[in-house]
Each structure stands twice: as C-alpha cells, then as structure tokens.
Amino acid sequence: MLGKESTIVIVGAGQGGLQAASSLRDEGYEGRLLLIGDECCSPYQRPPLSKGFLSGDFDAADVILELPEFFVQAEIQHLAGERVTSIDRPTRQLTLASGPAVAYDHLILATGSRNRMLPCQDLDLDGVLSLRTLDDAEALKDRMATAKHVVVVGAGFLGLEVASMAAVRGAEVLIVEATERTMERVVSPEVSQAFRRLHERNGVRFSFSSQVVAIHADAGRVSGVELQDGSRLSADLVLVAIGVVPNTDLAESAGLQVQNGIVVNPVLGTRDVAISAIGDCAAFPYAFDNGQCIRLESVQNAVDQGRCIAERLTGGHGRYDQVPTFWSEQASSRLQIAGVARRDDTAVVRGDPESDKFSVFRYRRGRLVCVESINSPADHMMGRRLLMNKCNPTPLKVAGVSCDLRQLLATA
Amino acid sequence: MANHDYKLIVSVNQDVCVGAGLCVLSTDEVFDQRDEDGVVKLVQNEPPEELYEKVLGAVRKCPSKAIKAEQIPKENKEA
Ligand SMILES: Cc1cc2nc3c(=O)[nH]c(=O)nc-3n(C[C@H](O)[C@H](O)[C@H](O)COP(=O)(O)OP(=O)(O)OC[C@H]3O[C@@H](n4cnc5c(N)ncnc54)[C@H](O)[C@@H]3O)c2cc1C
Ligand code: SF4
C-alpha cells in the first residue's frame, strides 16, 4: 500500500485521470498526488461537446469538471499544458516536455485516445475539422454557424450527434459512411435502422458503403469531397468522425504491452507492477466475456476504472467488474447501451422497431450480452441489472412486452 | 469549511438525465437514482452547508446538466 511518503502520478487529466485523482483522496490516500495533462484548461468532460455545446445550451464553463480551487483543497498538484514524453521504468521516473523529471511510486496512464484521420486529410485545409477537444468544439461551433453544406464522414455516435445538430441549424447535411449502416460496429441492425429513420426525418441524408477518397479545396478553403465512385459533393464544412486510436505511444516506448490499447490485467495493472492504465487507452479483460480483452470509449468506463484503481492503490481488491454503459443523444432521441455486443450476436426486439421507442436484447450462444434501448430508460436500467446479476431471460420472455422485466430479474 | 453567505436550493430535470449516476458518486446524501429507470431523484433539496461543495461538484460533473443549484442570498446575515 502506498503511504504518506509515496508519490502517485497520473498522466492525462481527462475524465478518467481526474476521477482517479479525486477517488484516491476520497479513499484516504495521503501521499503526494500529481495529475499531469497536456491540455491547458481545467479538466473537462467531452460528451456535451457534440451535444449541448454545439446548440449553445452550454458553454466552456459548463463542461469543466473541477475548478482550480478543488486541486488546492484536495492537495492534488495539477500540471496543465504539460506533456509527458517518456517513462524510465527502472528508475521510476517520467520526463516532461518542459524538461524536468518526475519520480513516481505508482503511475496511472489515462492518456485517452485521439481522432483517426482520413488518408487524404490535409490538416491545414480550412473547413475540415474533427472533434475531440474543447478547442475543436469551439472551432466547429463557429463554422456551423455559417455552414450551408455539411459533409460528415463516418456514421458513428460522434458523426451522428454532430449531424443532427447541424441539421437543426438548417444546414444541408450528408453523412458518408463506409459500411452499410449507422453505428455498424456497435449496435444491432434494428437500432441502426431506427436511427437512420430518425435522422432522415430531420433532413439528414446518407451515403452508405461509400468512401471519401479526396477533399477538394478552393483557395485553401474546403469546397467539397470526392467519393470512390468519382462523384463530387460540394461542402463548406467537412467533419471527419471515423473513430479514435488509443494514445499508447508512451507505454509502447517504455516497453509495455500494447495491443489495441495498453494491455492490463483484471486489476487494471500492466506487467510492470508500478504502472496501471485506465479509460480510453486501456485494453482490459472483460469480466462478462471470459476475460476477452476489450477497449471501451465511454464516460462510465473511464470513471469506474478511475475509481477502481483508486480503491486498489488504497488497499481494496481492485478487480474491475462493472457492466459497461453508454449513451448517445441524436435527433432528439436517446440511445442507451448496457453491455457489449459483437456484430454477429443475435438481436431480440422488445417493442415495436418501427416506433421511436423500443429495445434490442443481444444474445451470444444463448447468453444475454447487451441491451440497446431507444427512448426506453426503464429497459436500459433492467438490462444493466440483468447483466450485472448474470441473469439470462429467454428471448421469448424478453420479446413479450407484457412480460415484466422486473419479474425476470426476481425469478432468474 | 467556510460559511456560505447563500443558501443552496437544488432541483433536477428528470427529462434530460441520462442516468449516468455521476451525481450519486459526488454525494449520495443529496442524489439518488430511481430504481426503475436510473433517473436522478433528490434525497433532499435544501442540503446542509457541509455538502455544498459536493453538490456544486455534482452540478459541474453531470454530463446532461440535469442538476440546478440555485444560490439564494441569506437574509439578515451578520457580517
Ligand atoms: C465529442 C465527444 C462526445 C462524447 N460523447 C460521449 C457520450 O455521449 N457518452 C459517453 O459515454 N462517452 C462519450 N464520449 C467519450 C468519452 O468522453 C471518453 O470515453 C472519455 O473522455 C475517456 O476518458 P479518458 O480519461 O480515458 O480520456 P480523455 O478524457 O480523452 O483524457 C485523456 C487526456 O490525456 C491527455 N494526454 C494524452 N497523452 C498525454 C501525455 N503524454 N502527457 C500529458 N497528457 C496527455 C489528453 O490530451 C487528454 O486530455 C465522447 C467523446 C467525445 C470526444
Ligand atoms: S449525473 Fe446527471 S445525468 Fe447522471 S444521473 Fe445524475 S443527474 Fe442524471
């Protein structure tokens, strides 16, 4: 256990890093605590950046997670605008971009992820944007105020959320997606279809199974995109939202195992006992799928892993075993997901899939693995509980809307 | 903790809550989640002063801005 004389350093002052820091204090850790992040402002949350921030409902002050006073009070040294450039494991030291070395007794990597870029993407081209940071969101919001023809590349959560905001603002919005449906990687065809319908009703158009092969410009400003079939679409704003890659460089150059994320064990530790990893950057054994290694990008995952590591470092068992949850808001509808499904998991619909309010229960080899709910928070909550308690209601029962899910939980 | 020269009145908008439960993590003495759908519910709407920091933290951390904490100036407060 780490006592008064020890130093815990957290790299990455995002959702997970901040949670780990504040949970360490909540759990009674009394040693030195450093939170180092390369962004300049106070730690903030990202979800509103593609939602209420773009609509103007929230501003920058609304997304801040903790103000500077908090760090003083909790005795957390927050180094903002500071990048960690290397880890020397034998001497347990980090190097900062500004020069100095920092010693640690335990190191938590919470470096998050960064946006993937299109092969044809020119970073300097005016009007081609991506969205990850508060600065990105400010730039996007500015652009959206005047944009008339918006092309969103990628029909994942982020692209869809931004598309619905742009459509509300009256822009003509086209989403170009490489696969044949929305959110293809993570949700059932039924949910994909329902969201496609909701977006189309709002005037958003889709081009599925298509790829952007070139971005055209006029005097340094984006003028349109070209698809693989040669067709050209004019655009004054292009948002690239084709997923993220985990920030693993630090770990990799320190010789830690990296495979779609920094590989950790069930207690979120790397093979160096003095280093752990949490949040978007960590690939962890999934407790509900025989320890299959997965990496998730969600607030719940970052927060719960932050709490979990704080518990372990203060003497708790530290096994990470939470049911993953996720939410997204698009086209005035809410999607909530509990658990994790794979593409070929079967889908059992509860409710009317033609309506804007139903759930899909996903099964793998007869076991419930995930529940996707549209505008049905009660189903979502039940899904969470069923998964947590490893209950396995039969598809027949789940599909019968008259069947009370709460009873399934009680009798399972 | 310093004395506050205001009183906090807490309210929640259950229509926008996404049930993330972050508020409950901040303080379960003020926030709870409805059993049936995980939507936030208040345990009390005029929490004692020692919980003010935590309540204001919950307001900031709620991803859907479902929580409001109104600061009402205290009357007849001696200097
Ligand atoms: C626009 C947007 C909308 C989202 N909406 C939702 C949603 O609706 N629901 C949901 O559940 N999730 C959502 N997410 C995902 C969620 O925000 C992330 O999963 C979460 O932020 C992950 O937390 P993290 O701490 O792992 O990483 P981050 O919050 O990304 O924090 C990592 C930090 O580490 C810093 N860093 C990296 N390397 C270094 C280094 N070497 N030195 C110093 N600092 C470093 C990064 O700059 C960053 O500040 C959204 C994300 C985005 C971008
Ligand atoms: S933090 Fe906000 S969204 Fe989450 S449960 Fe509390 S009120 Fe609801």
Coordinates of C-alpha atoms and ligand atoms in Angstrom, one line a residue:
Chain A
M1 CA 0.0 0.0 0.0
L2 CA 1.1 3.5 -0.7
G3 CA 1.5 5.7 2.3
K4 CA 2.3 9.3 3.2
E5 CA 5.8 9.2 1.7
S6 CA 4.8 7.9 -1.7
T7 CA 4.0 9.7 -5.0
I8 CA 1.3 8.7 -7.4
V9 CA 1.4 10.3 -10.8
I10 CA -1.5 10.3 -13.2
V11 CA -0.8 11.1 -16.9
G12 CA -3.8 12.5 -18.7
A13 CA -6.1 14.9 -17.0
G14 CA -9.3 13.9 -18.7
Q15 CA -12.4 12.1 -17.4
G16 CA -10.5 9.0 -16.1
G17 CA -7.4 10.8 -14.8
L18 CA -9.4 13.3 -12.8
Q19 CA -11.7 10.6 -11.4
A20 CA -8.7 8.5 -10.3
A21 CA -7.2 11.6 -8.6
S22 CA -10.3 12.6 -6.7
S23 CA -11.2 9.0 -5.8
L24 CA -7.7 8.5 -4.4
R25 CA -8.3 11.3 -2.0
D26 CA -11.8 10.1 -1.2
E27 CA -10.3 6.7 -0.4
G28 CA -7.9 8.3 2.0
Y29 CA -4.7 8.3 0.1
E30 CA -2.4 10.8 1.9
G31 CA 0.7 10.8 -0.2
R32 CA 1.8 13.1 -3.0
L33 CA -0.5 13.2 -6.0
L34 CA 0.3 14.6 -9.4
L35 CA -2.2 15.0 -12.3
I36 CA -0.3 15.9 -15.5
G37 CA -2.2 16.8 -18.6
D38 CA -1.2 18.3 -21.9
E39 CA -4.4 20.4 -22.3
C40 CA -4.2 23.9 -20.9
C41 CA -7.5 24.3 -19.1
S42 CA -9.1 22.7 -16.1
P43 CA -10.2 19.1 -16.7
Y44 CA -13.4 19.0 -18.6
Q45 CA -15.9 16.5 -19.9
R46 CA -16.3 15.7 -23.6
P47 CA -19.9 14.4 -24.1
P48 CA -21.6 17.9 -24.2
L49 CA -19.1 19.0 -26.9
S50 CA -21.1 17.1 -29.6
K51 CA -24.4 17.9 -28.0
G52 CA -25.5 20.9 -25.9
F53 CA -22.2 22.8 -26.5
L54 CA -22.9 23.0 -30.3
S55 CA -26.5 24.0 -29.8
G56 CA -25.4 26.8 -27.5
D57 CA -27.1 25.4 -24.4
F58 CA -23.8 25.0 -22.6
D59 CA -20.6 27.0 -22.8
A60 CA -17.0 26.2 -21.9
A61 CA -17.6 26.9 -18.2
D62 CA -20.3 24.3 -18.1
V63 CA -18.1 21.5 -19.2
I64 CA -15.4 22.0 -16.6
L65 CA -15.2 19.0 -14.2
E66 CA -13.3 20.7 -11.4
L67 CA -12.1 24.2 -10.9
P68 CA -8.6 25.2 -9.7
E69 CA -9.8 25.6 -6.1
F70 CA -10.6 21.9 -6.0
F71 CA -7.0 20.9 -6.7
V72 CA -5.7 23.2 -3.9
Q73 CA -8.2 21.9 -1.4
A74 CA -7.6 18.2 -2.3
E75 CA -3.9 18.7 -2.4
I76 CA -3.6 17.5 -5.9
Q77 CA -0.9 19.0 -8.0
H78 CA -2.4 19.7 -11.4
L79 CA 0.2 20.4 -14.1
A80 CA -1.8 21.7 -17.0
G81 CA -0.4 22.2 -20.5
E82 CA 2.4 19.8 -19.7
R83 CA 3.2 16.7 -21.8
V84 CA 4.9 13.6 -20.5
T85 CA 7.4 12.5 -23.2
S86 CA 8.9 9.3 -21.7
I87 CA 8.8 6.8 -18.9
D88 CA 12.0 5.3 -17.4
R89 CA 10.8 2.2 -15.7
P90 CA 14.0 1.1 -14.0
T91 CA 14.3 4.4 -12.1
R92 CA 10.5 5.0 -11.9
Q93 CA 10.8 8.5 -13.5
L94 CA 8.9 10.4 -16.1
T95 CA 10.3 13.2 -18.3
L96 CA 8.2 16.3 -19.0
A97 CA 8.3 18.1 -22.3
S98 CA 9.4 21.2 -20.4
G99 CA 12.4 19.4 -19.2
P100 CA 12.2 18.2 -15.6
A101 CA 12.0 14.6 -14.4
V102 CA 9.3 13.4 -12.1
A103 CA 9.6 10.4 -9.8
Y104 CA 6.7 8.1 -9.1
D105 CA 6.0 5.1 -6.9
H106 CA 2.9 4.3 -8.9
L107 CA 2.0 5.6 -12.3
I108 CA -1.5 5.7 -13.8
L109 CA -1.8 6.1 -17.5
A110 CA -5.0 7.8 -18.5
T111 CA -3.9 9.2 -21.8
G112 CA -7.2 8.7 -23.7
S113 CA -7.5 8.5 -27.4
R114 CA -7.2 10.7 -30.4
N115 CA -9.2 11.0 -33.6
R116 CA -8.3 8.9 -36.6
M117 CA -7.6 10.8 -39.7
L118 CA -8.6 10.2 -43.4
P119 CA -5.6 9.2 -45.5
C120 CA -6.5 12.1 -47.8
Q121 CA -6.9 14.6 -45.0
D122 CA -4.9 17.8 -45.2
L123 CA -4.6 19.2 -41.7
D124 CA -4.2 22.8 -42.8
L125 CA -7.2 22.9 -45.0
D126 CA -9.7 25.5 -43.8
G127 CA -13.1 23.9 -43.1
V128 CA -12.0 20.3 -42.5
L129 CA -12.5 19.6 -38.8
S130 CA -12.5 16.9 -36.3
L131 CA -13.9 16.9 -32.7
R132 CA -12.2 15.7 -29.6
T133 CA -11.2 18.8 -27.5
L134 CA -12.8 21.9 -26.3
D135 CA -10.8 23.9 -28.9
D136 CA -12.1 21.6 -31.6
A137 CA -15.6 22.2 -30.4
E138 CA -15.2 26.0 -30.4
A139 CA -13.9 25.8 -34.0
L140 CA -16.7 23.5 -35.1
K141 CA -19.4 25.6 -33.4
D142 CA -18.1 28.7 -35.2
R143 CA -18.1 27.0 -38.5
M144 CA -21.5 25.5 -38.0
A145 CA -23.0 29.0 -37.5
T146 CA -22.5 29.8 -41.2
A147 CA -22.1 26.4 -42.9
K148 CA -24.7 25.6 -45.5
H149 CA -23.4 22.2 -46.9
V150 CA -22.0 19.9 -44.2
V151 CA -20.4 16.6 -45.0
V152 CA -19.9 14.3 -42.1
V153 CA -17.5 11.4 -42.7
G154 CA -18.5 8.5 -40.5
A155 CA -21.9 7.5 -39.1
G156 CA -20.7 6.6 -35.6
F157 CA -22.0 8.2 -32.4
L158 CA -20.0 11.4 -32.8
G159 CA -20.7 12.0 -36.5
L160 CA -24.4 11.3 -36.0
E161 CA -24.6 13.6 -33.0
V162 CA -23.0 16.5 -34.8
A163 CA -25.0 15.8 -37.9
S164 CA -28.3 16.2 -36.0
M165 CA -27.0 19.5 -34.5
A166 CA -26.1 20.8 -37.9
A167 CA -29.4 19.8 -39.4
V168 CA -31.3 21.6 -36.6
R169 CA -29.3 24.7 -37.5
G170 CA -30.7 24.5 -41.0
A171 CA -27.6 23.2 -42.9
E172 CA -27.9 20.6 -45.6
V173 CA -26.2 17.5 -44.1
L174 CA -24.8 14.5 -45.8
I175 CA -23.2 11.6 -43.9
V176 CA -20.7 9.4 -45.8
E177 CA -20.3 6.0 -44.2
A178 CA -18.0 3.2 -45.3
T179 CA -20.2 0.4 -44.0
E180 CA -23.8 -0.2 -45.0
R181 CA -25.5 1.2 -41.8
T182 CA -25.2 3.6 -38.9
M183 CA -23.1 2.7 -35.8
E184 CA -22.3 -0.6 -37.5
R185 CA -19.5 -1.6 -35.2
V186 CA -21.6 -1.4 -32.0
V187 CA -25.3 -1.7 -32.4
S188 CA -27.8 -4.1 -34.0
P189 CA -29.2 -3.6 -37.5
E190 CA -32.6 -2.8 -35.9
V191 CA -31.2 0.1 -33.9
S192 CA -29.1 1.3 -36.9
Q193 CA -32.2 1.4 -39.0
A194 CA -34.3 3.3 -36.4
F195 CA -31.6 6.0 -36.1
R196 CA -31.3 6.2 -39.8
R197 CA -35.0 6.9 -40.0
L198 CA -34.9 9.5 -37.2
H199 CA -32.1 11.3 -38.9
E200 CA -33.7 11.2 -42.3
R201 CA -36.8 12.6 -40.9
N202 CA -34.7 15.6 -39.8
G203 CA -33.5 16.1 -43.3
V204 CA -30.1 14.4 -42.9
R205 CA -29.1 12.3 -46.0
F206 CA -26.8 9.3 -46.0
S207 CA -24.4 7.7 -48.5
F208 CA -23.7 4.2 -47.2
S209 CA -20.9 1.9 -48.5
S210 CA -19.0 4.8 -49.7
Q211 CA -15.7 6.3 -49.0
V212 CA -14.2 9.8 -49.3
V213 CA -11.1 9.5 -51.5
A214 CA -10.3 13.2 -51.8
I215 CA -11.1 16.5 -50.3
H216 CA -11.2 19.4 -52.7
A217 CA -10.3 23.0 -51.9
D218 CA -10.6 26.4 -53.4
A219 CA -8.0 28.9 -52.3
G220 CA -7.2 27.0 -49.2
R221 CA -10.8 26.5 -48.2
V222 CA -12.7 23.2 -48.5
S223 CA -15.1 23.1 -51.4
G224 CA -16.2 19.5 -51.5
V225 CA -15.4 15.9 -51.2
E226 CA -14.9 13.2 -53.8
L227 CA -16.2 9.6 -53.3
Q228 CA -14.7 6.4 -54.5
D229 CA -17.2 6.2 -57.4
G230 CA -15.9 9.6 -58.7
S231 CA -18.9 11.6 -57.6
R232 CA -18.3 15.0 -56.1
L233 CA -20.3 16.7 -53.4
S234 CA -19.9 20.3 -52.5
A235 CA -19.2 21.2 -48.9
D236 CA -18.2 24.2 -46.9
L237 CA -17.7 22.2 -43.8
V238 CA -16.3 18.6 -43.5
L239 CA -16.3 16.8 -40.2
V240 CA -14.1 13.7 -40.1
A241 CA -15.6 11.4 -37.4
I242 CA -14.1 7.9 -38.3
G243 CA -13.2 6.8 -34.8
V244 CA -10.3 7.0 -32.5
V245 CA -6.9 5.4 -31.8
P246 CA -5.8 4.9 -28.2
N247 CA -2.8 7.0 -27.1
T248 CA -0.3 4.3 -26.4
D249 CA 3.0 5.7 -27.6
L250 CA 4.3 6.4 -24.1
A251 CA 3.5 2.9 -22.9
E252 CA 4.9 1.3 -26.0
S253 CA 8.2 3.1 -25.9
A254 CA 8.5 2.1 -22.3
G255 CA 8.3 -1.5 -23.4
L256 CA 4.8 -2.2 -22.0
Q257 CA 2.5 -4.5 -23.9
V258 CA 0.2 -2.7 -26.4
Q259 CA -2.5 -4.3 -28.5
N260 CA -5.4 -2.0 -29.4
G261 CA -4.6 -0.2 -26.2
I262 CA -2.3 -0.6 -23.2
V263 CA -2.8 -4.2 -22.1
V264 CA -3.8 -4.5 -18.4
N265 CA -4.9 -7.4 -16.1
P266 CA -8.2 -7.7 -14.2
V267 CA -7.0 -5.2 -11.7
L268 CA -6.0 -2.7 -14.4
G269 CA -2.3 -3.2 -13.9
T270 CA 0.3 -3.6 -16.7
R271 CA 3.1 -6.1 -16.4
D272 CA 5.1 -3.5 -14.5
V273 CA 3.5 -3.6 -11.0
A274 CA 4.2 0.2 -10.7
I275 CA 2.1 1.1 -13.7
S276 CA -1.7 0.9 -14.4
A277 CA -3.8 2.1 -17.3
I278 CA -7.5 3.2 -17.4
G279 CA -10.1 4.6 -19.7
D280 CA -10.0 5.0 -23.5
C281 CA -6.3 4.0 -23.7
A282 CA -6.6 0.7 -21.8
A283 CA -7.3 -2.8 -23.2
F284 CA -8.7 -4.8 -20.3
P285 CA -10.1 -8.3 -19.7
Y286 CA -13.9 -8.1 -19.9
A287 CA -15.3 -9.8 -16.8
F288 CA -18.6 -10.7 -18.6
D289 CA -16.9 -12.3 -21.6
N290 CA -14.5 -14.8 -20.1
G291 CA -11.8 -12.2 -19.8
Q292 CA -11.7 -11.4 -23.5
C293 CA -9.6 -8.3 -23.9
I294 CA -11.6 -5.2 -24.9
R295 CA -11.2 -1.4 -25.0
L296 CA -14.1 0.9 -24.5
E297 CA -14.6 4.6 -25.1
S298 CA -17.1 5.9 -22.6
V299 CA -17.6 8.1 -19.6
Q300 CA -18.8 5.2 -17.5
N301 CA -15.7 3.1 -18.4
A302 CA -13.3 6.0 -17.6
V303 CA -15.0 6.9 -14.3
D304 CA -15.4 3.4 -13.0
Q305 CA -11.9 2.4 -13.9
G306 CA -10.6 5.6 -12.2
R307 CA -12.5 4.6 -9.1
C308 CA -11.4 1.0 -9.3
I309 CA -7.7 1.8 -9.5
A310 CA -8.0 4.3 -6.6
E311 CA -9.5 1.5 -4.5
R312 CA -6.8 -0.9 -5.3
L313 CA -4.0 1.6 -4.6
T314 CA -5.6 2.2 -1.2
G315 CA -5.9 -1.4 -0.2
G316 CA -9.0 -2.6 -2.0
H317 CA -9.3 -5.8 -4.1
G318 CA -9.3 -3.7 -7.3
R319 CA -10.9 -6.1 -9.7
Y320 CA -12.7 -4.2 -12.4
D321 CA -16.1 -5.8 -13.0
Q322 CA -18.6 -3.1 -13.9
V323 CA -21.3 -3.5 -16.5
P324 CA -20.3 -1.1 -19.4
T325 CA -22.9 1.5 -20.2
F326 CA -23.1 4.2 -22.8
W327 CA -25.5 6.8 -24.0
S328 CA -25.8 9.0 -27.1
E329 CA -28.2 11.7 -28.0
Q330 CA -29.2 12.1 -31.6
A331 CA -32.1 13.6 -33.5
S332 CA -33.9 14.3 -30.2
S333 CA -33.7 10.7 -29.2
R334 CA -31.7 8.9 -26.6
L335 CA -29.8 5.7 -27.2
Q336 CA -28.6 3.8 -24.1
I337 CA -26.5 0.7 -24.2
A338 CA -25.7 -1.8 -21.4
G339 CA -23.1 -4.5 -22.0
V340 CA -21.1 -5.0 -25.2
A341 CA -22.3 -6.8 -28.3
R342 CA -20.4 -8.1 -31.3
R343 CA -21.5 -7.9 -34.9
D344 CA -22.9 -11.4 -35.1
D345 CA -24.8 -11.5 -31.8
T346 CA -28.4 -12.2 -32.3
A347 CA -31.0 -9.5 -31.8
V348 CA -34.3 -9.9 -30.0
V349 CA -36.6 -6.9 -30.2
R350 CA -38.7 -5.8 -27.4
G351 CA -41.4 -3.3 -28.5
D352 CA -42.1 -2.0 -32.0
P353 CA -38.9 -1.5 -34.1
E354 CA -40.8 0.8 -36.4
S355 CA -41.5 3.2 -33.5
D356 CA -39.1 5.6 -31.8
K357 CA -39.2 3.7 -28.6
F358 CA -38.0 0.1 -28.3
S359 CA -35.1 -2.1 -27.1
V360 CA -33.0 -4.8 -28.6
F361 CA -31.6 -7.6 -26.4
R362 CA -28.5 -9.1 -27.9
Y363 CA -27.6 -12.8 -27.3
R364 CA -24.4 -14.8 -27.9
R365 CA -24.7 -18.5 -27.9
G366 CA -27.9 -18.2 -25.9
R367 CA -26.5 -15.7 -23.3
L368 CA -27.7 -12.2 -22.9
V369 CA -24.7 -9.9 -23.6
C370 CA -26.1 -6.5 -24.3
V371 CA -29.2 -4.3 -24.2
E372 CA -29.7 -1.4 -26.6
S373 CA -32.6 0.9 -25.7
I374 CA -34.1 3.8 -27.7
N375 CA -36.0 6.3 -25.5
S376 CA -36.6 3.4 -23.0
P377 CA -34.7 4.2 -19.9
A378 CA -36.6 1.6 -17.8
D379 CA -35.5 -1.2 -20.2
H380 CA -31.9 0.1 -20.0
M381 CA -31.9 0.0 -16.3
M382 CA -33.3 -3.5 -16.3
G383 CA -30.7 -4.5 -18.8
R384 CA -28.0 -3.2 -16.6
R385 CA -29.3 -5.2 -13.6
L386 CA -29.9 -8.4 -15.6
L387 CA -26.3 -8.3 -16.9
M388 CA -24.8 -7.4 -13.5
N389 CA -26.6 -10.3 -11.9
K390 CA -25.7 -12.6 -14.8
C391 CA -29.4 -13.3 -15.4
N392 CA -30.3 -14.8 -18.7
P393 CA -34.0 -14.3 -19.5
T394 CA -35.2 -16.4 -22.5
P395 CA -35.6 -14.4 -25.8
L396 CA -39.2 -15.4 -25.8
K397 CA -39.8 -13.7 -22.5
V398 CA -37.8 -10.6 -23.4
A399 CA -39.8 -10.2 -26.6
G400 CA -43.1 -10.3 -24.8
V401 CA -43.8 -6.7 -24.0
S402 CA -46.4 -7.8 -21.5
C403 CA -43.7 -9.7 -19.6
D404 CA -42.5 -7.5 -16.7
L405 CA -38.7 -7.5 -16.8
R406 CA -38.5 -6.9 -13.1
Q407 CA -40.0 -10.3 -12.6
L408 CA -37.4 -11.8 -14.8
L409 CA -34.8 -10.3 -12.5
A410 CA -36.5 -11.6 -9.4
T411 CA -37.0 -15.1 -10.7
A412 CA -33.8 -15.6 -12.6
Chain B
M1 CA -15.4 24.7 5.6
A2 CA -16.1 28.4 5.2
N3 CA -19.5 29.7 6.0
H4 CA -21.6 30.4 2.9
D5 CA -23.5 33.7 2.5
Y6 CA -26.1 31.9 0.4
K7 CA -28.4 29.0 0.7
L8 CA -28.5 26.3 -1.9
I9 CA -31.7 25.1 -3.4
V10 CA -31.3 22.0 -5.5
S11 CA -33.6 20.9 -8.3
V12 CA -33.3 18.3 -11.1
N13 CA -34.7 17.9 -14.6
Q14 CA -35.6 14.3 -14.9
D15 CA -36.3 14.6 -18.6
V16 CA -32.7 15.3 -19.6
C17 CA -31.0 13.0 -17.0
V18 CA -29.2 10.1 -18.8
G19 CA -28.8 8.1 -15.6
A20 CA -25.0 8.1 -15.6
G21 CA -25.1 8.3 -11.8
L22 CA -22.2 10.6 -11.5
C23 CA -24.2 12.8 -9.1
V24 CA -24.6 9.9 -6.7
L25 CA -20.9 9.4 -6.7
S26 CA -20.5 13.1 -5.7
T27 CA -22.8 12.7 -2.8
D28 CA -25.5 10.1 -2.1
E29 CA -26.8 12.3 0.7
V30 CA -28.4 14.5 -1.9
F31 CA -28.8 12.5 -5.0
D32 CA -30.2 9.0 -5.7
Q33 CA -31.3 7.2 -8.8
R34 CA -34.9 6.0 -9.4
D35 CA -35.0 2.2 -9.1
E36 CA -37.0 1.6 -12.2
D37 CA -35.0 3.7 -14.8
G38 CA -31.9 5.1 -13.1
V39 CA -33.1 8.6 -13.5
V40 CA -31.9 11.0 -10.8
K41 CA -34.1 11.8 -7.7
L42 CA -33.4 14.1 -4.9
V43 CA -33.0 12.9 -1.3
Q44 CA -33.2 16.5 -0.1
N45 CA -33.4 19.8 -1.9
E46 CA -32.0 22.1 0.8
P47 CA -28.8 20.3 1.8
P48 CA -26.8 21.3 4.8
E49 CA -23.8 23.6 4.2
E50 CA -21.2 21.0 4.6
L51 CA -22.5 19.3 1.4
Y52 CA -22.4 22.5 -0.7
E53 CA -19.0 21.7 -2.3
K54 CA -20.2 18.3 -3.2
V55 CA -23.5 19.5 -4.7
L56 CA -21.7 22.1 -6.8
G57 CA -19.3 19.4 -7.9
A58 CA -22.3 17.2 -9.0
V59 CA -23.7 20.2 -10.9
R60 CA -20.5 20.5 -12.9
K61 CA -20.0 16.8 -13.5
C62 CA -23.5 15.9 -14.6
P63 CA -23.0 15.3 -18.4
S64 CA -26.5 16.4 -19.3
K65 CA -26.7 19.4 -16.9
A66 CA -29.8 17.9 -15.3
I67 CA -29.0 19.4 -11.9
K68 CA -29.5 23.0 -10.9
A69 CA -28.3 24.5 -7.6
E70 CA -29.7 28.0 -7.1
Q71 CA -27.8 30.2 -4.7
I72 CA -30.3 32.3 -2.7
P73 CA -28.7 35.1 -0.7
K74 CA -29.2 34.6 3.1
E75 CA -31.2 37.3 4.8
N76 CA -30.2 39.2 7.9
K77 CA -26.7 37.8 7.7
E78 CA -24.4 39.4 10.2
A79 CA -21.1 40.5 8.8
Ligands
LIG1 C1 -17.2 14.9 -28.6 C2 -17.3 13.6 -27.8 C3 -18.5 13.2 -27.3 C4 -18.6 12.1 -26.5 N1 -19.8 11.7 -26.0 C5 -19.9 10.6 -25.2 C6 -21.2 10.2 -24.6 O1 -22.2 10.7 -25.0 N2 -21.2 9.2 -23.8 C7 -20.1 8.5 -23.4 O2 -20.1 7.6 -22.5 N3 -18.9 8.9 -23.8 C8 -18.8 9.9 -24.7 N4 -17.5 10.3 -25.2 C9 -16.3 9.5 -24.9 C10 -15.7 10.0 -23.5 O3 -15.7 11.4 -23.5 C11 -14.4 9.3 -23.4 O4 -14.5 7.9 -23.4 C12 -13.7 9.8 -22.1 O5 -13.4 11.1 -22.1 C13 -12.4 9.0 -21.8 O6 -11.7 9.4 -20.7 P1 -10.2 9.2 -20.6 O7 -9.8 9.9 -19.3 O8 -9.8 7.9 -20.9 O9 -9.6 10.1 -21.8 P2 -9.7 11.7 -22.1 O10 -10.9 12.3 -21.4 O11 -9.5 11.9 -23.5 O12 -8.4 12.3 -21.4 C14 -7.1 12.0 -21.8 C15 -6.2 13.2 -21.6 O13 -4.8 12.8 -21.6 C16 -4.1 13.8 -22.3 N5 -2.8 13.2 -22.7 C17 -2.6 12.2 -23.6 N6 -1.3 11.9 -23.7 C18 -0.6 12.7 -22.8 C19 0.8 12.9 -22.4 N7 1.7 12.2 -22.9 N8 1.1 13.8 -21.5 C20 0.1 14.6 -20.9 N9 -1.2 14.4 -21.2 C21 -1.6 13.5 -22.1 C22 -5.0 14.1 -23.4 O14 -4.7 15.3 -24.1 C23 -6.4 14.2 -22.7 O15 -6.6 15.5 -22.1 C24 -17.4 11.4 -26.1 C25 -16.2 11.8 -26.6 C26 -16.1 12.9 -27.4 C27 -14.8 13.4 -27.9
SF4_2 S1 -25.2 12.9 -13.1 FE1 -26.8 14.0 -14.2 S2 -27.3 12.6 -15.8 FE2 -26.2 11.4 -14.4 S3 -27.8 10.5 -13.0 FE3 -27.1 12.4 -12.1 S4 -28.5 13.9 -12.9 FE4 -28.7 12.2 -14.2

